[in-house]
Short mmCIF file of N, CA and C in Angstrom, two decimals:
data_model
loop_
_atom_site.label_atom_id
_atom_site.label_comp_id
_atom_site.label_asym_id
_atom_site.label_seq_id
_atom_site.Cartn_x
_atom_site.Cartn_y
_atom_site.Cartn_z
N UNK A 1 0.75 -1.62 -0.05
CA UNK A 1 0.17 0.47 0.36
C UNK A 1 0.55 1.32 -0.21
N UNK A 2 1.95 0.79 1.33
CA UNK A 2 3.00 2.77 0.89
C UNK A 2 3.36 2.11 -0.35
N UNK A 3 3.77 1.24 -0.87
CA UNK A 3 4.32 2.09 -2.42
C UNK A 3 3.53 2.21 -3.45
N UNK A 4 2.49 1.31 -3.04
CA UNK A 4 1.12 2.74 -4.24
C UNK A 4 1.20 3.91 -4.37
N UNK A 5 0.76 3.85 -2.20
CA UNK A 5 0.78 5.75 -2.24
C UNK A 5 2.20 6.45 -2.89
N UNK A 6 3.15 5.35 -2.45
CA UNK A 6 4.46 6.86 -3.28
C UNK A 6 4.35 7.09 -4.40
N UNK A 7 4.12 5.51 -5.57
CA UNK A 7 3.63 5.93 -6.84
C UNK A 7 3.04 7.29 -6.66
N UNK A 8 1.94 7.29 -6.31
CA UNK A 8 0.75 8.51 -7.18
C UNK A 8 1.66 9.76 -6.60
N UNK A 9 1.66 9.18 -5.48
CA UNK A 9 2.13 11.07 -5.36
C UNK A 9 2.87 11.75 -6.52
N UNK A 10 4.45 9.92 -6.28
CA UNK A 10 4.87 10.40 -7.39
C UNK A 10 4.77 11.36 -8.64
N UNK A 11 4.03 10.84 -8.91
CA UNK A 11 2.58 10.78 -10.67
C UNK A 11 2.77 12.16 -10.05
N UNK A 12 1.84 12.46 -9.45
CA UNK A 12 1.00 13.41 -9.64
C UNK A 12 1.90 14.87 -9.37
N UNK A 13 3.09 14.38 -9.40
CA UNK A 13 3.73 15.41 -8.25
C UNK A 13 4.32 15.55 -9.41
N UNK A 14 4.92 15.03 -10.78
CA UNK A 14 5.70 14.86 -11.51
C UNK A 14 4.50 16.28 -12.97
N UNK A 15 3.60 15.85 -12.91
CA UNK A 15 2.33 16.09 -13.66
C UNK A 15 2.10 17.51 -13.17
N UNK A 16 2.08 18.04 -12.02
CA UNK A 16 2.53 19.46 -11.47
C UNK A 16 3.89 20.77 -12.29
N UNK A 17 4.95 19.44 -11.99
CA UNK A 17 6.16 19.61 -12.44
C UNK A 17 6.31 20.40 -14.38
N UNK A 18 5.55 18.88 -14.10
CA UNK A 18 5.47 19.09 -15.91
C UNK A 18 4.03 21.14 -16.13
N UNK A 19 3.11 20.42 -16.15
CA UNK A 19 2.23 21.23 -15.46
C UNK A 19 2.33 22.52 -16.03
N UNK A 20 3.38 23.33 -14.12
CA UNK A 20 4.39 24.70 -14.59
C UNK A 20 5.00 25.07 -15.17
N UNK A 21 5.69 23.56 -15.88
CA UNK A 21 6.84 24.73 -16.99
C UNK A 21 6.29 25.02 -18.12
N UNK A 22 5.76 25.13 -18.52
CA UNK A 22 4.95 25.56 -19.23
C UNK A 22 4.33 26.53 -19.09
N UNK A 23 5.01 27.58 -20.33
CA UNK A 23 4.50 28.93 -20.81
C UNK A 23 3.29 29.87 -20.66
N UNK A 24 2.90 30.41 -19.71
CA UNK A 24 1.14 30.96 -19.80
C UNK A 24 1.56 30.88 -20.96
N UNK A 25 0.17 31.49 -22.05
CA UNK A 25 -0.60 31.72 -23.21
C UNK A 25 -0.99 33.90 -22.31
N UNK A 26 0.18 34.14 -22.84
CA UNK A 26 -0.01 35.72 -22.72
C UNK A 26 0.33 36.93 -24.06
N UNK A 27 1.29 36.89 -25.13
CA UNK A 27 0.34 36.80 -26.75
C UNK A 27 1.46 37.11 -27.26
N UNK A 28 1.64 37.88 -28.44
CA UNK A 28 2.75 36.35 -29.72
C UNK A 28 2.55 38.46 -30.42
N UNK A 29 3.93 38.59 -31.03
CA UNK A 29 4.82 39.24 -32.20
C UNK A 29 4.49 41.33 -31.18
N UNK A 30 5.10 40.46 -29.92
CA UNK A 30 5.38 41.52 -28.96
C UNK A 30 3.85 42.39 -28.57
N UNK A 31 2.55 41.58 -28.91
CA UNK A 31 1.22 42.63 -27.99
C UNK A 31 1.39 41.29 -27.33
N UNK A 32 0.38 42.01 -26.15
CA UNK A 32 0.17 41.15 -25.33
C UNK A 32 -1.49 40.59 -24.66
N UNK A 33 -2.07 40.16 -24.59
CA UNK A 33 -2.77 40.03 -24.10
C UNK A 33 -3.89 41.05 -22.93
N UNK A 34 -4.63 42.57 -22.88
CA UNK A 34 -4.81 42.47 -21.56
C UNK A 34 -4.03 43.78 -21.86
N UNK A 35 -3.46 43.96 -22.55
CA UNK A 35 -2.09 45.27 -22.71
C UNK A 35 -3.48 46.30 -23.23
N UNK A 36 -3.91 47.73 -22.77
CA UNK A 36 -4.65 48.57 -23.94
C UNK A 36 -3.67 48.89 -25.12
N UNK A 37 -4.61 49.50 -26.11
CA UNK A 37 -4.17 49.77 -27.89
C UNK A 37 -3.93 50.90 -27.66
N UNK A 38 -3.81 51.41 -28.47
CA UNK A 38 -3.42 52.89 -28.66
C UNK A 38 -3.65 52.84 -30.56
N UNK A 39 -5.19 52.69 -30.88
CA UNK A 39 -5.50 51.63 -32.14
C UNK A 39 -4.83 53.58 -32.81
N UNK A 40 -4.45 54.23 -33.10
CA UNK A 40 -4.05 55.68 -33.38
C UNK A 40 -2.08 55.18 -34.16
N UNK A 41 -1.65 54.10 -33.84
CA UNK A 41 -0.26 53.50 -33.93
C UNK A 41 -0.98 52.31 -35.09
N UNK A 42 -2.01 52.62 -34.74
CA UNK A 42 -2.23 50.83 -36.28
C UNK A 42 -2.10 51.58 -37.53
N UNK A 43 -1.23 50.70 -37.88
CA UNK A 43 -0.76 51.03 -39.92
C UNK A 43 -2.18 50.58 -40.59
N UNK A 44 -2.91 50.14 -40.42
CA UNK A 44 -4.18 49.62 -41.04
C UNK A 44 -5.26 49.86 -40.29
N UNK A 45 -6.15 48.93 -40.76
CA UNK A 45 -7.60 49.08 -40.91
C UNK A 45 -8.39 47.38 -40.86
N UNK A 46 -8.97 46.64 -40.39
CA UNK A 46 -10.12 45.84 -41.25
C UNK A 46 -11.08 45.36 -40.07
N UNK A 47 -12.21 45.04 -41.25
CA UNK A 47 -13.64 44.67 -40.01
C UNK A 47 -13.61 42.76 -39.91
N UNK A 48 -14.16 42.23 -39.79
CA UNK A 48 -14.25 41.10 -39.43
C UNK A 48 -15.67 41.00 -40.17
N UNK A 49 -16.56 40.02 -40.00
CA UNK A 49 -17.21 40.23 -41.22
C UNK A 49 -18.79 40.61 -40.29
N UNK A 50 -18.83 40.03 -39.24
CA UNK A 50 -20.16 40.31 -38.13
C UNK A 50 -19.36 42.49 -37.43
N UNK A 51 -18.60 42.53 -38.01
CA UNK A 51 -17.92 44.79 -38.53
C UNK A 51 -16.89 44.12 -37.58
N UNK A 52 -17.09 43.99 -36.52
CA UNK A 52 -16.36 44.02 -35.65
C UNK A 52 -14.33 44.76 -36.23
N UNK A 53 -13.77 45.63 -35.77
CA UNK A 53 -12.95 46.44 -36.13
C UNK A 53 -11.01 45.71 -35.98
N UNK A 54 -10.59 45.01 -37.17
CA UNK A 54 -9.31 44.70 -36.50
C UNK A 54 -8.32 45.99 -36.59
N UNK A 55 -6.90 46.04 -35.97
CA UNK A 55 -5.78 46.81 -36.41
C UNK A 55 -4.79 46.78 -36.91
N UNK A 56 -4.14 46.92 -37.79
CA UNK A 56 -3.32 45.97 -38.32
C UNK A 56 -2.16 47.21 -37.16
N UNK A 57 -0.51 46.69 -37.24
CA UNK A 57 -0.50 46.91 -36.18
C UNK A 57 1.80 46.01 -37.23
N UNK A 58 2.57 46.58 -36.97
CA UNK A 58 3.48 46.76 -37.67
C UNK A 58 4.95 45.95 -36.16
N UNK A 59 5.05 44.80 -36.69
CA UNK A 59 6.42 44.16 -34.97
C UNK A 59 7.77 44.65 -35.82
N UNK A 60 8.74 44.18 -35.56
CA UNK A 60 10.30 44.12 -35.59
C UNK A 60 9.49 42.19 -34.85
N UNK A 61 9.06 41.54 -34.39
CA UNK A 61 9.26 40.09 -33.34
C UNK A 61 8.10 39.19 -33.99
N UNK A 62 8.14 39.55 -35.54
CA UNK A 62 7.15 38.58 -35.99
C UNK A 62 8.28 37.32 -36.45
N UNK A 63 7.21 35.59 -37.44
CA UNK A 63 7.32 35.05 -37.68
C UNK A 63 7.14 34.52 -38.78
N UNK A 64 8.22 34.11 -39.75
CA UNK A 64 8.37 34.21 -41.23
C UNK A 64 7.07 33.21 -41.88
N UNK A 65 5.94 33.09 -41.22
CA UNK A 65 4.54 32.21 -41.62
C UNK A 65 4.02 32.77 -41.55
N UNK A 66 3.52 33.75 -41.14
CA UNK A 66 3.09 35.31 -41.32
C UNK A 66 3.65 37.08 -41.58
N UNK A 67 3.18 37.78 -42.01
CA UNK A 67 3.11 39.37 -42.36
C UNK A 67 2.41 40.03 -42.02
N UNK A 68 1.11 39.57 -42.20
CA UNK A 68 0.12 40.23 -41.40
C UNK A 68 -0.26 40.50 -39.67
N UNK A 69 -0.32 41.44 -39.17
CA UNK A 69 -0.55 41.28 -37.51
C UNK A 69 -1.93 42.26 -38.01
N UNK A 70 -2.43 41.64 -36.24
CA UNK A 70 -3.36 42.52 -35.81
C UNK A 70 -4.50 42.30 -34.23
N UNK A 71 -4.85 43.09 -33.86
CA UNK A 71 -5.06 43.06 -32.45
C UNK A 71 -6.13 43.29 -33.40
N UNK A 72 -7.66 42.64 -31.60
CA UNK A 72 -9.25 42.63 -31.81
C UNK A 72 -9.24 43.73 -30.72
N UNK A 73 -10.21 44.13 -30.11
CA UNK A 73 -9.94 45.14 -28.86
C UNK A 73 -11.17 45.56 -28.20
N UNK A 74 -11.40 46.12 -26.81
CA UNK A 74 -12.55 46.55 -26.57
C UNK A 74 -12.76 47.43 -26.68
N UNK A 75 -14.12 47.80 -27.18
CA UNK A 75 -14.46 48.79 -27.80
C UNK A 75 -14.10 49.77 -26.95
N UNK A 76 -14.44 49.81 -25.15
CA UNK A 76 -14.16 51.38 -24.81
C UNK A 76 -12.58 51.42 -24.22
N UNK A 77 -12.42 50.30 -23.25
CA UNK A 77 -10.81 50.37 -23.50
C UNK A 77 -9.75 50.08 -23.85
N UNK A 78 -10.26 49.08 -25.12
CA UNK A 78 -9.26 49.67 -25.97
C UNK A 78 -7.99 48.81 -25.49
N UNK A 79 -8.51 47.67 -24.22
CA UNK A 79 -8.01 46.00 -24.18
C UNK A 79 -7.50 44.67 -25.37
N UNK A 80 -6.44 44.68 -25.68
CA UNK A 80 -6.40 44.01 -26.58
C UNK A 80 -6.64 42.20 -25.91
N UNK A 81 -7.96 42.20 -26.40
CA UNK A 81 -8.60 40.26 -26.57
C UNK A 81 -7.84 39.20 -27.44
N UNK A 82 -7.38 39.23 -28.21
CA UNK A 82 -6.82 39.01 -29.82
C UNK A 82 -5.53 38.99 -30.27
N UNK A 83 -4.72 38.00 -31.10
CA UNK A 83 -3.80 38.92 -31.51
C UNK A 83 -3.79 37.72 -32.11
N UNK A 84 -3.19 38.16 -34.04
CA UNK A 84 -3.02 37.74 -34.84
C UNK A 84 -2.30 37.54 -36.01
N UNK A 85 -2.08 36.78 -35.97
CA UNK A 85 -0.64 36.99 -37.87
C UNK A 85 -1.85 35.68 -39.06
N UNK A 86 -1.46 36.34 -39.72
CA UNK A 86 -2.03 35.41 -40.66
C UNK A 86 -0.88 35.92 -41.64
N UNK A 87 -0.59 34.83 -42.81
CA UNK A 87 0.52 34.69 -43.35
C UNK A 87 -0.61 33.64 -45.26
N UNK A 88 0.30 34.60 -46.49
CA UNK A 88 -0.16 33.79 -47.46
C UNK A 88 0.53 31.84 -47.51
N UNK A 89 0.23 30.37 -48.36
CA UNK A 89 0.75 29.96 -48.31
C UNK A 89 1.12 29.43 -49.56
N UNK A 90 1.91 28.89 -50.67
CA UNK A 90 2.23 28.20 -51.55
C UNK A 90 0.92 28.14 -52.09
N UNK A 91 0.30 26.62 -51.46
CA UNK A 91 -0.88 25.17 -50.71
C UNK A 91 -0.73 24.56 -49.94
N UNK A 92 -2.21 24.20 -50.19
CA UNK A 92 -2.57 23.24 -48.80
C UNK A 92 -1.67 22.86 -48.15
N UNK A 93 -0.29 21.67 -49.04
CA UNK A 93 0.43 21.35 -49.02
C UNK A 93 1.46 21.96 -46.97
N UNK A 94 1.44 22.99 -48.05
CA UNK A 94 2.80 23.68 -47.69
C UNK A 94 2.46 24.07 -46.16
N UNK A 95 1.34 24.58 -46.37
CA UNK A 95 0.71 25.11 -45.21
C UNK A 95 0.50 24.85 -44.17
N UNK A 96 0.40 23.35 -44.45
CA UNK A 96 0.68 22.38 -42.98
C UNK A 96 1.28 22.26 -42.65
N UNK A 97 2.55 22.06 -43.95
CA UNK A 97 4.57 21.94 -43.10
C UNK A 97 3.81 22.44 -41.73
N UNK A 98 4.05 24.05 -42.50
CA UNK A 98 4.57 24.89 -41.60
C UNK A 98 3.70 25.16 -40.78
N UNK A 99 1.19 24.83 -40.28
CA UNK A 99 0.78 24.41 -39.52
C UNK A 99 1.70 23.51 -38.09
N UNK A 100 2.13 23.14 -38.91
CA UNK A 100 3.07 21.18 -38.52
C UNK A 100 4.26 22.09 -37.25
N UNK A 101 5.11 23.19 -37.82
CA UNK A 101 6.42 22.83 -36.98
C UNK A 101 5.84 24.01 -36.06
N UNK A 102 4.57 24.99 -37.01
CA UNK A 102 4.17 25.62 -35.00
C UNK A 102 3.48 25.36 -34.39
N UNK A 103 2.73 24.65 -34.40
CA UNK A 103 2.13 23.44 -33.50
C UNK A 103 3.38 23.02 -32.75
N UNK A 104 4.46 22.85 -33.20
CA UNK A 104 5.28 22.06 -32.87
C UNK A 104 6.57 23.36 -31.11
N UNK A 105 6.41 24.64 -32.70
CA UNK A 105 6.98 25.80 -31.35
C UNK A 105 5.91 25.49 -30.12
N UNK A 106 4.78 25.47 -30.60
CA UNK A 106 4.06 25.72 -29.15
C UNK A 106 3.50 25.42 -28.63
N UNK A 107 3.66 23.80 -28.74
CA UNK A 107 3.32 22.96 -27.62
C UNK A 107 4.80 22.81 -26.55
N UNK A 108 6.03 22.66 -26.97
CA UNK A 108 7.06 22.88 -26.86
C UNK A 108 7.25 24.11 -25.64
N UNK A 109 6.79 25.27 -26.47
CA UNK A 109 6.60 26.52 -25.40
C UNK A 109 5.13 26.38 -24.72
N UNK A 110 4.34 26.01 -24.45
CA UNK A 110 2.52 25.90 -23.72
C UNK A 110 2.60 23.94 -23.92
N UNK A 111 2.99 23.71 -24.33
CA UNK A 111 2.40 22.30 -24.01
C UNK A 111 1.52 21.54 -25.08
N UNK A 112 0.99 20.45 -23.94
CA UNK A 112 0.09 19.83 -25.32
C UNK A 112 -1.24 20.27 -26.11
N UNK A 113 -1.31 20.13 -27.21
CA UNK A 113 -2.46 20.50 -27.94
C UNK A 113 -3.55 19.54 -27.48
N UNK A 114 -4.74 20.16 -27.81
CA UNK A 114 -6.25 20.53 -27.46
C UNK A 114 -6.85 18.94 -28.89
N UNK A 115 -6.34 17.85 -28.06
CA UNK A 115 -7.28 16.58 -29.40
C UNK A 115 -7.74 17.46 -29.66
N UNK A 116 -7.95 16.90 -30.78
CA UNK A 116 -8.57 17.08 -32.28
C UNK A 116 -9.72 16.53 -32.49
N UNK A 117 -11.16 17.36 -32.47
CA UNK A 117 -12.50 17.57 -32.70
C UNK A 117 -12.74 17.43 -34.23
N UNK A 118 -13.47 17.59 -34.64
CA UNK A 118 -14.17 17.22 -35.56
C UNK A 118 -14.54 17.85 -37.09
N UNK A 119 -14.77 19.62 -36.29
CA UNK A 119 -14.42 20.28 -36.79
C UNK A 119 -13.39 20.89 -37.27
N UNK A 120 -12.20 20.97 -36.16
CA UNK A 120 -10.94 21.12 -36.20
C UNK A 120 -10.08 20.10 -37.35
N UNK A 121 -10.49 18.79 -37.94
CA UNK A 121 -10.35 18.12 -38.68
C UNK A 121 -11.19 18.29 -39.61
N UNK A 122 -11.55 19.30 -40.14
CA UNK A 122 -11.88 19.62 -41.51
C UNK A 122 -11.89 20.95 -42.03
N UNK A 123 -11.33 21.38 -40.86
CA UNK A 123 -11.19 23.51 -41.37
C UNK A 123 -9.22 23.37 -40.45
N UNK A 124 -9.03 21.90 -40.94
CA UNK A 124 -7.38 21.92 -40.75
C UNK A 124 -7.44 23.29 -39.86
N UNK A 125 -8.30 22.17 -38.36
CA UNK A 125 -7.43 23.75 -37.28
C UNK A 125 -6.81 22.99 -35.93
N UNK A 126 -5.64 24.40 -35.59
CA UNK A 126 -5.04 23.50 -34.51
C UNK A 126 -5.32 24.03 -32.77
N UNK A 127 -4.90 23.31 -32.16
CA UNK A 127 -6.13 24.38 -30.38
C UNK A 127 -4.62 23.50 -29.92
N UNK A 128 -4.02 24.81 -29.25
CA UNK A 128 -4.29 24.24 -28.09
C UNK A 128 -4.81 25.40 -26.51
N UNK A 129 -5.01 25.17 -25.72
CA UNK A 129 -5.86 25.49 -24.55
C UNK A 129 -5.54 25.49 -22.40
N UNK A 130 -5.77 26.44 -22.07
CA UNK A 130 -4.78 26.86 -21.06
C UNK A 130 -5.74 28.30 -20.61
N UNK A 131 -6.35 27.63 -19.95
CA UNK A 131 -7.71 27.97 -18.73
C UNK A 131 -9.00 29.19 -19.71
N UNK A 132 -9.18 30.23 -19.58
CA UNK A 132 -9.39 31.16 -20.38
C UNK A 132 -8.17 32.04 -21.89
N UNK A 133 -7.62 31.22 -21.91
CA UNK A 133 -6.66 31.83 -23.55
C UNK A 133 -7.10 30.29 -23.57
N UNK A 134 -6.48 31.00 -25.55
CA UNK A 134 -5.79 29.37 -26.36
C UNK A 134 -5.40 29.94 -27.50
N UNK A 135 -4.89 29.44 -28.46
CA UNK A 135 -3.81 29.72 -28.98
C UNK A 135 -4.92 28.54 -31.17
N UNK A 136 -5.03 29.37 -31.78
CA UNK A 136 -5.74 28.24 -32.40
C UNK A 136 -4.75 28.55 -34.16
N UNK A 137 -4.31 28.03 -35.25
CA UNK A 137 -4.16 27.87 -36.30
C UNK A 137 -4.54 27.16 -36.97
N UNK A 138 -5.52 27.90 -37.64
CA UNK A 138 -5.74 28.08 -38.91
C UNK A 138 -5.49 27.63 -41.31
N UNK A 139 -5.76 27.04 -41.21
CA UNK A 139 -5.69 26.68 -42.72
C UNK A 139 -7.09 27.30 -43.30
N UNK A 140 -6.84 28.03 -44.48
CA UNK A 140 -7.68 28.33 -45.15
C UNK A 140 -8.16 28.87 -46.35
N UNK A 141 -8.62 28.37 -47.44
CA UNK A 141 -8.33 29.19 -48.57
C UNK A 141 -8.93 27.75 -49.31
N UNK A 142 -9.20 27.78 -51.27
CA UNK A 142 -8.34 26.96 -52.49
C UNK A 142 -7.41 27.12 -53.05
N UNK A 143 -7.30 27.93 -53.04
CA UNK A 143 -6.06 28.92 -54.55
C UNK A 143 -5.36 29.93 -53.51
N UNK A 144 -6.24 30.99 -52.59
CA UNK A 144 -5.83 32.09 -51.92
C UNK A 144 -5.70 31.24 -50.90
N UNK A 145 -4.55 30.26 -50.66
CA UNK A 145 -4.33 29.32 -49.56
C UNK A 145 -4.15 30.53 -48.00
N UNK A 146 -3.93 30.66 -46.74
CA UNK A 146 -3.01 31.56 -46.14
C UNK A 146 -3.37 30.67 -44.58
N UNK A 147 -2.37 30.74 -43.53
CA UNK A 147 -2.26 30.19 -42.54
C UNK A 147 -2.30 30.82 -41.46
N UNK A 148 -3.26 30.88 -40.47
CA UNK A 148 -3.23 32.02 -38.99
C UNK A 148 -3.22 31.23 -38.27
N UNK A 149 -2.59 32.79 -37.53
CA UNK A 149 -2.72 31.88 -36.02
C UNK A 149 -3.36 33.16 -34.56
N UNK A 150 -4.20 32.51 -34.30
CA UNK A 150 -4.31 33.68 -33.04
C UNK A 150 -4.91 33.22 -32.03
N UNK A 151 -4.27 34.20 -30.73
CA UNK A 151 -4.44 34.42 -29.37
C UNK A 151 -5.18 35.15 -28.40
N UNK A 152 -5.56 34.16 -28.47
CA UNK A 152 -6.85 34.44 -27.74
C UNK A 152 -7.76 34.57 -25.89
N UNK A 153 -8.25 35.45 -25.05
CA UNK A 153 -8.34 35.46 -24.08
C UNK A 153 -10.53 35.65 -23.75
N UNK A 154 -10.86 34.67 -23.49
CA UNK A 154 -12.28 34.57 -23.34
C UNK A 154 -13.14 35.33 -22.77
N UNK A 155 -12.32 36.25 -21.63
CA UNK A 155 -12.73 36.57 -20.49
C UNK A 155 -13.04 38.15 -20.95
N UNK A 156 -11.09 38.61 -22.03
CA UNK A 156 -11.45 39.69 -22.39
C UNK A 156 -12.41 39.88 -23.01
N UNK A 157 -12.63 38.90 -24.35
CA UNK A 157 -13.34 39.18 -24.96
C UNK A 157 -15.55 38.75 -24.96
N UNK A 158 -15.49 38.74 -23.60
CA UNK A 158 -16.52 39.02 -23.17
C UNK A 158 -17.32 40.84 -22.38
N UNK A 159 -15.98 40.88 -22.43
CA UNK A 159 -15.74 42.63 -21.75
C UNK A 159 -15.91 42.81 -23.02
N UNK A 160 -15.37 42.32 -24.32
CA UNK A 160 -15.83 42.83 -25.15
C UNK A 160 -17.68 43.35 -26.14
N UNK A 161 -18.01 42.13 -25.30
CA UNK A 161 -19.60 41.99 -26.29
C UNK A 161 -19.61 42.75 -25.05
N UNK A 162 -19.71 42.98 -23.29
CA UNK A 162 -20.93 43.33 -22.74
C UNK A 162 -20.29 45.83 -23.08
N UNK A 163 -18.94 45.83 -22.90
CA UNK A 163 -18.74 46.97 -23.32
C UNK A 163 -19.05 47.65 -24.65
N UNK A 164 -19.59 46.42 -25.86
CA UNK A 164 -20.20 46.98 -27.32
C UNK A 164 -21.20 46.90 -26.93
N UNK A 165 -22.26 46.04 -26.39
CA UNK A 165 -23.55 46.62 -26.29
C UNK A 165 -24.06 48.11 -25.07
N UNK A 166 -23.95 47.40 -24.11
CA UNK A 166 -23.61 48.99 -23.73
C UNK A 166 -23.62 49.92 -24.88
N UNK A 167 -22.23 50.64 -25.87
CA UNK A 167 -22.36 51.87 -25.89
C UNK A 167 -23.45 51.22 -26.48
N UNK A 168 -24.10 50.88 -27.48
CA UNK A 168 -24.47 50.33 -28.69
C UNK A 168 -26.39 50.70 -28.19
N UNK A 169 -26.81 50.48 -26.70
CA UNK A 169 -28.12 50.14 -26.68
C UNK A 169 -28.07 51.85 -26.01
N UNK A 170 -26.18 52.68 -25.60
CA UNK A 170 -27.23 54.12 -25.56
C UNK A 170 -27.34 54.89 -26.88
N UNK A 171 -26.41 53.91 -27.95
CA UNK A 171 -26.72 55.03 -29.33
C UNK A 171 -28.57 54.53 -30.02
N UNK A 172 -29.33 53.78 -29.52
CA UNK A 172 -31.05 53.38 -29.54
C UNK A 172 -31.74 54.40 -29.02
N UNK A 173 -33.54 54.12 -30.27
CA UNK A 173 -34.14 55.17 -29.11
C UNK A 173 -34.14 53.09 -29.07
N UNK A 174 -34.84 53.12 -27.69
CA UNK A 174 -35.62 52.57 -27.07
C UNK A 174 -36.96 52.88 -26.41
N UNK A 175 -37.18 53.82 -27.05
CA UNK A 175 -39.21 54.57 -26.55
C UNK A 175 -40.51 52.70 -27.47
N UNK A 176 -39.81 51.89 -28.42
CA UNK A 176 -40.57 51.25 -29.16
C UNK A 176 -40.34 50.30 -28.63
N UNK A 177 -39.86 50.02 -28.33
CA UNK A 177 -39.46 48.81 -27.10
C UNK A 177 -40.26 48.65 -25.63
#
C-alpha cells in the first residue's frame, strides 16, 4: 500500500512540475493580451464579417509564416483580447507543413495541444488551451491559401461584448420596445 501511495504521489508531483514548466499564454508578436492598444498607432484597419474592427500593427517580433499582424480590442477600454498573425502559403500542403512546425514550437512552449474534434480536422485547425486563453492555427482557402494564428482571451472577449452592448444600447431609441 505504501508503494502504491508513493507511486501516486510521485506521478502527481511530476505532472504538477510538467504543467508548471509550460509558459503561460500571454500574447505574441510583441503584443500582450490585456494590454491597452493605442488605435492611433495602427498601420491599417480591417473588419470581421460581423463588423468587429481589427487593427493592423507593425512588429519587429514576427515569425516567418506570417506577414500581417492584427489585434482585436475592447470597444471602450481598448484592451487587447485577440492577437492574430496571417500569412500566405503556396499550397494547402505547404501550409500544413508550416502549421505542423508552428504547432510543434507552440507545444514545446505551452504544453500539449487540444485533442482534435471533427470540426478541427475538417477546417485544418489546431488548438492549445490554457484556462481562459487559447491559441488556434487555421488553414483556409483553396487557391489563395492562408495560415492564421490567433491568440485569444475568452474573458476579455466577454468584456468586449459587454462594452459593445452597453455602447450600442445608448445609441438607439428604446421608446418602441
